Coordinates of C-alpha atoms in Angstrom, one line a residue:
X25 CA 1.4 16.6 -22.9
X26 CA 4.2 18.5 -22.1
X27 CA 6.9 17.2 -20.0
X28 CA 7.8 17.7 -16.6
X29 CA 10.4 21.2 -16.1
X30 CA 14.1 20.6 -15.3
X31 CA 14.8 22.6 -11.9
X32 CA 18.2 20.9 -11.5
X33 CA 19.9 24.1 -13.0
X34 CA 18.1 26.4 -12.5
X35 CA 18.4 29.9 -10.1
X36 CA 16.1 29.2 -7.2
X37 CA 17.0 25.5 -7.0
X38 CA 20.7 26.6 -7.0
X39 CA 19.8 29.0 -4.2
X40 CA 18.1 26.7 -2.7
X41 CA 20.6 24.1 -2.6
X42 CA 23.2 26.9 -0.9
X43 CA 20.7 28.2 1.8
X44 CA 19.8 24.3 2.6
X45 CA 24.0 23.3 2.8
X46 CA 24.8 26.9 4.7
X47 CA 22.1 26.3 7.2
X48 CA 23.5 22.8 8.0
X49 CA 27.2 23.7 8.5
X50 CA 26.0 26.2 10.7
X51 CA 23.8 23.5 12.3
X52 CA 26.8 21.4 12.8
X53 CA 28.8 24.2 14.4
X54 CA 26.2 25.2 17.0
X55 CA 25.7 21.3 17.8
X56 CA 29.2 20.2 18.1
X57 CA 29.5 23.5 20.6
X58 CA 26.4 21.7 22.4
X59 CA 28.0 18.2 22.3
X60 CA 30.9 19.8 23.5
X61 CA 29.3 21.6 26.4
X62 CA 27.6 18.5 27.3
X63 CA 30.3 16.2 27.7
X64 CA 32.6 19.5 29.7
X65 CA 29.4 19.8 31.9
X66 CA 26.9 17.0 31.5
X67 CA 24.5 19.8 30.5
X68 CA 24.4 22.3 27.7
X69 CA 23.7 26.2 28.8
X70 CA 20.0 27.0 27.8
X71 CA 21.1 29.7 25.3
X72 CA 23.2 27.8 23.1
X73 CA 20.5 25.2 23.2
X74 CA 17.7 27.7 22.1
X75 CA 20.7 28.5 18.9
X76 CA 20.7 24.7 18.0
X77 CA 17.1 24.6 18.1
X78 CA 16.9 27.9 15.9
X79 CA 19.2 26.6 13.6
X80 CA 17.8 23.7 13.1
X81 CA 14.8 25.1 12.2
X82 CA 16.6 26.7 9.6
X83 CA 17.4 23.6 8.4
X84 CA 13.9 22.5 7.8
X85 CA 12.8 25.3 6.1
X86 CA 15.8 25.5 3.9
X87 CA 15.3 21.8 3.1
X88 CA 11.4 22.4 2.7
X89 CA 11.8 25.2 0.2
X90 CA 14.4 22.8 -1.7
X91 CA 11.6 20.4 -1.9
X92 CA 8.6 22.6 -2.8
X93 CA 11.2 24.0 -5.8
X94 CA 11.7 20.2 -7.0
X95 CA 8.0 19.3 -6.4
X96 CA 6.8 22.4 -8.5
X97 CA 9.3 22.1 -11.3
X98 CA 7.3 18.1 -11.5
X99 CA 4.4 19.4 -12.1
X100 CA 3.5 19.0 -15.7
X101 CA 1.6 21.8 -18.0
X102 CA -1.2 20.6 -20.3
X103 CA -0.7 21.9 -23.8
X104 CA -3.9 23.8 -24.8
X105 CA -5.7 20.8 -26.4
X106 CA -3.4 19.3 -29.0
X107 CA -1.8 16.3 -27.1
X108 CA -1.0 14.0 -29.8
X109 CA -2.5 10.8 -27.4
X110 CA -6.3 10.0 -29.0
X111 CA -8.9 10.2 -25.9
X112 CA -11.2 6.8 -26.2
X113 CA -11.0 6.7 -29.9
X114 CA -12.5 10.4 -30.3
X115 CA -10.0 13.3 -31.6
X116 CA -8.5 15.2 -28.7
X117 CA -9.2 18.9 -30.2
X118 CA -13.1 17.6 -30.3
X119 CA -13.2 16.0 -26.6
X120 CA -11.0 19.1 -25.4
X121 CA -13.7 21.4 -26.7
X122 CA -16.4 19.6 -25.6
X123 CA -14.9 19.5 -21.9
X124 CA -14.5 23.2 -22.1
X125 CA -17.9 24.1 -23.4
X126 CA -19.4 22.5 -20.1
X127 CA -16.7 23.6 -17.8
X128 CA -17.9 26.9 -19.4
X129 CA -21.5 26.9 -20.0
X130 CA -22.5 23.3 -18.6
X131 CA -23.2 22.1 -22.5
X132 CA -22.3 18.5 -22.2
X133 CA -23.0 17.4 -26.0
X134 CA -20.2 14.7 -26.7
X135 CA -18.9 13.5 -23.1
X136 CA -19.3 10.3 -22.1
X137 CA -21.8 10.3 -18.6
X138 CA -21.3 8.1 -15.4
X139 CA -24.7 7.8 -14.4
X140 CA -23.4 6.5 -10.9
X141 CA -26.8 3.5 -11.0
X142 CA -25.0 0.6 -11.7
X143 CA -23.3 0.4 -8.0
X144 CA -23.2 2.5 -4.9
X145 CA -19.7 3.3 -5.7
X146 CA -20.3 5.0 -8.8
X147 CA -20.4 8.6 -9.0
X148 CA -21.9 10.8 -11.4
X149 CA -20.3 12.6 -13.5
X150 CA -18.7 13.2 -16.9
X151 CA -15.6 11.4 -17.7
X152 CA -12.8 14.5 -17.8
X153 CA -10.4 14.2 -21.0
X154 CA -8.1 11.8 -20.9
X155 CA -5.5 14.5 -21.1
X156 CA -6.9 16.2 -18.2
X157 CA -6.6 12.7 -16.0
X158 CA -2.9 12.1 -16.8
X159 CA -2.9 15.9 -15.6
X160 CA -4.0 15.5 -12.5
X161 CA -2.3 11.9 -11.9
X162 CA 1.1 13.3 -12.9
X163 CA 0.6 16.5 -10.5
X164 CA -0.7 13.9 -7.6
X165 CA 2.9 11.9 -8.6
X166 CA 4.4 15.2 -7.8
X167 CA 2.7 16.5 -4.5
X168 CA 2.2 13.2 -2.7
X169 CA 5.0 11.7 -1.5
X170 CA 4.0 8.3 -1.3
X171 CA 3.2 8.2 -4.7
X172 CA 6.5 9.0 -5.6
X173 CA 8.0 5.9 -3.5
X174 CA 5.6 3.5 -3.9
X175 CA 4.0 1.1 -6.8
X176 CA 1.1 3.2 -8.5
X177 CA -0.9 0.6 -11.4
X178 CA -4.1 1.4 -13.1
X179 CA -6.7 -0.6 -13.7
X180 CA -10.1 -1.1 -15.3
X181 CA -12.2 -2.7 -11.9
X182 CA -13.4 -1.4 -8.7
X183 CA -10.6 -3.9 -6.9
X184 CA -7.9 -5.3 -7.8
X185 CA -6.9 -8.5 -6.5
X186 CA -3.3 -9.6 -6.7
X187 CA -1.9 -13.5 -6.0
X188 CA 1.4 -13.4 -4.0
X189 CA 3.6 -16.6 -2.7
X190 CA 4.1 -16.0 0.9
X191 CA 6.2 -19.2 0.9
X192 CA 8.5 -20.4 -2.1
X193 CA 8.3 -23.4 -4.1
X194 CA 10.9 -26.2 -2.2
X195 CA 13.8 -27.5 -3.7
X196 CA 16.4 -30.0 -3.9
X197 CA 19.6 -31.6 -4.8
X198 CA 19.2 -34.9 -6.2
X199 CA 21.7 -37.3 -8.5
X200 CA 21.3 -37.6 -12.2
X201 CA 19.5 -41.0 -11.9
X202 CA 18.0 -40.6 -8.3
X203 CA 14.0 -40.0 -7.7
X204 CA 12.7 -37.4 -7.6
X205 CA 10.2 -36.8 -4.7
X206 CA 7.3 -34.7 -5.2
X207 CA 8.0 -30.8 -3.1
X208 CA 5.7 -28.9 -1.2
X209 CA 4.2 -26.1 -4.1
X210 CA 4.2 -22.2 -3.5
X211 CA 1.8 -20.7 -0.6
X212 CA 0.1 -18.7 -2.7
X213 CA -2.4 -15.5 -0.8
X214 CA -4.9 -13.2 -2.7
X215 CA -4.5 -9.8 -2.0
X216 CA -7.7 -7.1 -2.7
X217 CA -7.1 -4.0 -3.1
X218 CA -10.8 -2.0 -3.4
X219 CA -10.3 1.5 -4.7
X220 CA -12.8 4.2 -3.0
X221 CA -14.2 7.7 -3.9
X222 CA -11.9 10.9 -3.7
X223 CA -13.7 13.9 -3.6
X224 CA -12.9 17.7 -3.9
X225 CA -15.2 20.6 -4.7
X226 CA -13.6 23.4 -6.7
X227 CA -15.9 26.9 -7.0
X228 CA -15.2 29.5 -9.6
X229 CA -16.8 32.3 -10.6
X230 CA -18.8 32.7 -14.1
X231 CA -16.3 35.5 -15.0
X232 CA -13.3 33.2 -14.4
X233 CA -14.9 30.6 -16.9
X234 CA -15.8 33.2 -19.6
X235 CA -11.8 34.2 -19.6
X236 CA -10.4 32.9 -22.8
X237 CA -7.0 33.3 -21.6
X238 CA -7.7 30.3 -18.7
X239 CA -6.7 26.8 -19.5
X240 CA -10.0 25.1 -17.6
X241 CA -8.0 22.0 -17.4
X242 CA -5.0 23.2 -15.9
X243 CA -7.3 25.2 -13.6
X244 CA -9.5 22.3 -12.2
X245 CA -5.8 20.0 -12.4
X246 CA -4.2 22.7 -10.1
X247 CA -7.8 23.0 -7.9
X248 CA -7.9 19.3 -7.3
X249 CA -3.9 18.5 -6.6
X250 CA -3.5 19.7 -3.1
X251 CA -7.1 18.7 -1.8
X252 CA -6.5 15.4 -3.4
X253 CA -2.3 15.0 -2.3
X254 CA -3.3 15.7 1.1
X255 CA -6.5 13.1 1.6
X256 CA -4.5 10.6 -0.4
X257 CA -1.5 10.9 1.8
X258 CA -3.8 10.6 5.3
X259 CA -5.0 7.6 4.0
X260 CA -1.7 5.9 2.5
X261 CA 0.4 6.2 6.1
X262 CA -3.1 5.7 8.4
X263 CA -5.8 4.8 6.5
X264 CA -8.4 2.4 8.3
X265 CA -8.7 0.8 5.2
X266 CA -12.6 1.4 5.0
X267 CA -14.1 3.8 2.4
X268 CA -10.3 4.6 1.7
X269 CA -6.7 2.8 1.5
X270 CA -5.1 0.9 4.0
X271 CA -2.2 2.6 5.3
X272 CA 0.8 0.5 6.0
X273 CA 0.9 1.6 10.1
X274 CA -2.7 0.4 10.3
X275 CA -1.7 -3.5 9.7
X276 CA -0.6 -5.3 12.7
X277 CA 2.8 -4.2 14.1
X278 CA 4.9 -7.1 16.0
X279 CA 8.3 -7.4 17.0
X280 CA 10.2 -8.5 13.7
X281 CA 11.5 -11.3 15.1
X282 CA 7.6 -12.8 15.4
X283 CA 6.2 -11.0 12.5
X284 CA 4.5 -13.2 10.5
X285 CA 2.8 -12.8 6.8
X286 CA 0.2 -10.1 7.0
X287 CA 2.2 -8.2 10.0
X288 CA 4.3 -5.2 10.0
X289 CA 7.6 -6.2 12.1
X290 CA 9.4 -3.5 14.3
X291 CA 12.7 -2.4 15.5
X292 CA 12.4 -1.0 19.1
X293 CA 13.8 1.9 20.1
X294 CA 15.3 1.4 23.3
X295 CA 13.6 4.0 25.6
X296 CA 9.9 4.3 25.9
X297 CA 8.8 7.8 23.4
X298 CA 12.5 7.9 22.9
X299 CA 15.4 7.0 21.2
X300 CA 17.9 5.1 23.6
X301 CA 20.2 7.5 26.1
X302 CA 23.6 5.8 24.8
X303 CA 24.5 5.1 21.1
X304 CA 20.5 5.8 19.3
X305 CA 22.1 5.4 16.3
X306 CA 22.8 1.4 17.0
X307 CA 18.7 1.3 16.9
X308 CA 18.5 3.1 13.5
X309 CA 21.0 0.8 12.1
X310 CA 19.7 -2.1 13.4
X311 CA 16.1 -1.1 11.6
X312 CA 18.1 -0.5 8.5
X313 CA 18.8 -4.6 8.6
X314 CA 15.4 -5.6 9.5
X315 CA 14.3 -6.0 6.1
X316 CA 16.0 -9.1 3.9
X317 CA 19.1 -7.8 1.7
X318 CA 17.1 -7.6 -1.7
X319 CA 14.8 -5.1 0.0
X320 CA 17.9 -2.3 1.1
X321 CA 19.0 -1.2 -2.3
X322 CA 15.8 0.6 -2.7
X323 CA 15.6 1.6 1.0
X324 CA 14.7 4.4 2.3
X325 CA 13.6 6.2 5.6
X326 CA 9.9 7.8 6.1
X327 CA 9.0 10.1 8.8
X328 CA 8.1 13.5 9.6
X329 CA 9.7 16.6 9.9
X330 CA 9.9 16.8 13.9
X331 CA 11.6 13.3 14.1
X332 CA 13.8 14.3 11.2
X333 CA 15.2 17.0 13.9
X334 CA 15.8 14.8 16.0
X335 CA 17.9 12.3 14.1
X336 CA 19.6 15.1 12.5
X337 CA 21.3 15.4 15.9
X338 CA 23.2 12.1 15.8
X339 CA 26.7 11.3 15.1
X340 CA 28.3 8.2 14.4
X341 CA 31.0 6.3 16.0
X342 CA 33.7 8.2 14.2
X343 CA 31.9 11.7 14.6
X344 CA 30.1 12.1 10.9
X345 CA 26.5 13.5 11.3
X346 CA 24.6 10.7 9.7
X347 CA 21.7 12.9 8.5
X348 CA 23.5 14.7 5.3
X349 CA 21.8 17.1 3.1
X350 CA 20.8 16.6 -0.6
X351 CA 23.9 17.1 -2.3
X352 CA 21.9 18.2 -5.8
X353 CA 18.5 19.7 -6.5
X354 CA 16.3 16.6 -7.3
X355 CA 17.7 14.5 -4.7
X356 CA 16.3 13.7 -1.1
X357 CA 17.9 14.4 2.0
X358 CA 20.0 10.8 3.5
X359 CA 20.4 8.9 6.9
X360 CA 23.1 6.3 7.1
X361 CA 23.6 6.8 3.5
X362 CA 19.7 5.7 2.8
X363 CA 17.1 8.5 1.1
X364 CA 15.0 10.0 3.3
X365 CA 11.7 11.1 2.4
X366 CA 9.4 13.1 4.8
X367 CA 6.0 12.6 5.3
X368 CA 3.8 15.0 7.5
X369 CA 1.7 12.5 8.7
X370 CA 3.6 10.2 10.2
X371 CA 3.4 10.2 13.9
X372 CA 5.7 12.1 16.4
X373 CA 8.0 10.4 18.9
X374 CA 6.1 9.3 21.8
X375 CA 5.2 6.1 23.4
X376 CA 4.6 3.3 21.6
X377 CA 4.6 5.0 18.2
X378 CA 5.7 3.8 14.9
X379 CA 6.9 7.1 13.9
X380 CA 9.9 5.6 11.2
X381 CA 9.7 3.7 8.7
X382 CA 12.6 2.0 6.5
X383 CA 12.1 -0.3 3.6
X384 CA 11.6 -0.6 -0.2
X385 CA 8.4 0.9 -0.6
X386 CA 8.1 0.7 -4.3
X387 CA 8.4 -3.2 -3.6
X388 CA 6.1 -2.8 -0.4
X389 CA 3.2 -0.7 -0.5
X390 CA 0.9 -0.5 -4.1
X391 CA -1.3 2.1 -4.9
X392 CA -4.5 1.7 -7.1
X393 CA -5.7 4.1 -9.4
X394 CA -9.1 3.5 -11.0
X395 CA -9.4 4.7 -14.7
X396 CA -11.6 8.0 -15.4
X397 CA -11.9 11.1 -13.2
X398 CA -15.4 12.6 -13.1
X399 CA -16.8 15.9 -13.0
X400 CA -19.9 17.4 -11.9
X401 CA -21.0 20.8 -12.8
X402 CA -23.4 22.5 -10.1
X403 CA -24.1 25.9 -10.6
X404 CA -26.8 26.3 -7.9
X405 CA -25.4 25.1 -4.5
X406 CA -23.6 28.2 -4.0
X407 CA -24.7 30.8 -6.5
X408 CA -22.7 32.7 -7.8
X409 CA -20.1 30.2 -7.6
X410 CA -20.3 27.3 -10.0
X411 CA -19.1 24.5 -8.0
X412 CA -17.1 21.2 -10.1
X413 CA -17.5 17.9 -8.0
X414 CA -14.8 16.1 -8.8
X415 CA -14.1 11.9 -8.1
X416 CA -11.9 9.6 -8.4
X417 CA -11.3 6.2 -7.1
X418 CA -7.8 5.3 -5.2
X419 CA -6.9 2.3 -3.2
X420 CA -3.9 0.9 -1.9
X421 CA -2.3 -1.0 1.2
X422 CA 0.4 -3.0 1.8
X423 CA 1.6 -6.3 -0.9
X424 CA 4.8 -7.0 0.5
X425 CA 4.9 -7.1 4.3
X426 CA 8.6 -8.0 4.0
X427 CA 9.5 -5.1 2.6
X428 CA 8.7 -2.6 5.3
X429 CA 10.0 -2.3 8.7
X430 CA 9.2 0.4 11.3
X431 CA 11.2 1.7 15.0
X432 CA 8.7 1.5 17.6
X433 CA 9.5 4.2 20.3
X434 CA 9.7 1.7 23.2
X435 CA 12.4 0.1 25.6
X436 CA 11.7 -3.3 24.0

């Protein structure tokens, strides 16, 4: 397989990087003015709020193309069938050609079939290249965020159960020739982690599939990404946990100071669907120290674009904005010199939400792949159209519930 591009250098992420810093000095300019305004009048006039706004819009689409440049210079190409990686023991060109004669014709001679009979989880289906899966994993590490912060493993079984030590093993001092009385072991807790079917339902036509210039497999990896990215995301921030993963909002959330194992501890706001009316950015900082020290290394901020805005707003106690722009293609926008990483489906600000997020999510949140993508031709649902059902099984949920804090938008 080939690897991933190298968009650091080249045109359109340099362009993109000038657009995204030229929007935000303009951004700051128009907001100082506010600021200014604000403190000269205790209100700002309406017009010069309506700029700020329109700038900052500005700023989120600059910063959004930035992304989408760095996120489609990730995506890998597959390499026309001659990976030099053998597929379960067969040689690749054979499995490749296989995979394309049914994609083409529905001639499955040589493909391994999931018959979907031994449980109800199983789909039917044959098992895609294994070219074709690191495909479309590689593209899903590109277009879903959470899979780019978080702990992805793969594994052979419908769920994966991991052991974790919620409480250490104790310790002691003792003298060379003193006892040495028996400690309390390690609280040990099983974590399970069942994966569930992904679905999407790509339709060509029988004249796309007879073009010998198409690369079926980068077709159907390219079909699949966005339906898949998008469900997968859903389901990693919100997820009820049944018939999909858990998302890390849909564990309990307590105030940190009572959180226990099992809960997700919070950081209030100060103002109820707000951030507090004096000094919000004491509340941010304060989530920032939630988590032990060994988890803020690898911090980072999660939340959507509208609360983005809003923090962008902030200054510190010596006047720096603390939300600065990446400062390199490939790099994420930061808040109090921590990554930030937006995700569309966190909430909005409003009462009682957890809309951010701040921990080590690589260390905090796992996500479970399940070996083997499937593919089901059907070329009589929707004649002319040849439809390719395609599955996979994802879990995840949450396997360090130190790790990850959240700002709950209330007053206490």
């Amino acid at each position: 397989m080939k690897e991933t591009k190298t968009v650091s250098g080249t045109p359109e992420a340099r362009a993109a990087m000038h657009e995204m810093m030229a929007a935000f000095e303009a951004f700051k300019g128009a907001n100082d003015a506010r600021l200014d305004e604000i403190e000269r009048k205790s209100s700002a006039d309406a017009l010069l709020e309506e700029k700020v706004a329109r700038i900052d819009q500005a700023v989120g689409a600059a910063q959004a193309r930035l992304d989408r440049v760095v996120s489609e210079g990730r995506r890998p190409e597959l390499c026309g069938g001659s990976p030099s990686v053998p597929a379960q023991g067969r040689d690749d060109k054979e499995t490749k050609s296989a995979f394309d004669g049914y994609l083409k014709t529905g001639q499955s001679f040589g493909l391994e079939l999931k018959t979907g009979l031994s449980t109800a989880s199983n789909s039917a289906g044959y098992v895609v290249p294994e070219q074709t899966e690191r495909a479309i994993e590689r593209r899903l590490m590109a277009g879903s965020p959470m899979r780019e912060i978080a702990t992805v493993r793969t594994v052979g079984a419908g769920v994966f159960r991991k052991p974790v030590s919620t409480a250490g093993v104790a310790s002691g001092w003792v003298a060379e020739t003193a006892a040495r009385p028996e400690t309390d072991p390690a609280t040990l807790a099983l974590l399970e982690f069942p994966s569930a079917d992904l679905y999407a339902n790509p339709a060509a036509t029988q004249s796309l599939l007879d073009d010998a210039l198409i690369d079926l497999d980068e077709w159907l990896a390219a079909e699949v990404e966005d339906a898949f990215a998008a469900q997968e995301t859903t389901a990693f921030v919100t997820g009820d946990g049944v018939n999909k993963p858990k998302g890390f909002l849909s564990y309990p959330i307590v105030a940190d100071a009572s959180a226990v194992w099992g809960e997700i501890g919070y950081v209030a706001s100060g103002a109820a669907g707000a951030f507090a009316s004096t000094s919000p950015t004491d509340r941010l900082i304060d989530l920032v120290y939630a988590p032990k020290a060994q988890y803020r290394p690898n911090g980072r901020f999660v939340m959507n674009r509208k609360t983005v805005s809003a923090v962008r707003k902030f200054k510190d106690a010596d006047g720096n904005y603390i939300w600065q722009p990446a400062q390199r293609a490939g790099e994420t926008a930061s808040l109090l010199g921590y990554r930030v990483t937006e995700i569309e489906t966190m909430p909005d600000i409003a009462a009682n939400s957890a809309a951010i997020a701040f921990g080590d999510f690589q260390r905090g949140y796992l996500i479970v792949d399940r070996a083997g993508v499937r593919v089901l031709r059907d070329p009589y649902s929707a004649k002319p159209y040849v439809l390719f059902y395609t599955t996979k099984r994802v879990g995840g949920g949450v396997q360090n519930f130190d790790a990850i804090k959240v700002m709950k938008f209330a007053a206490t």
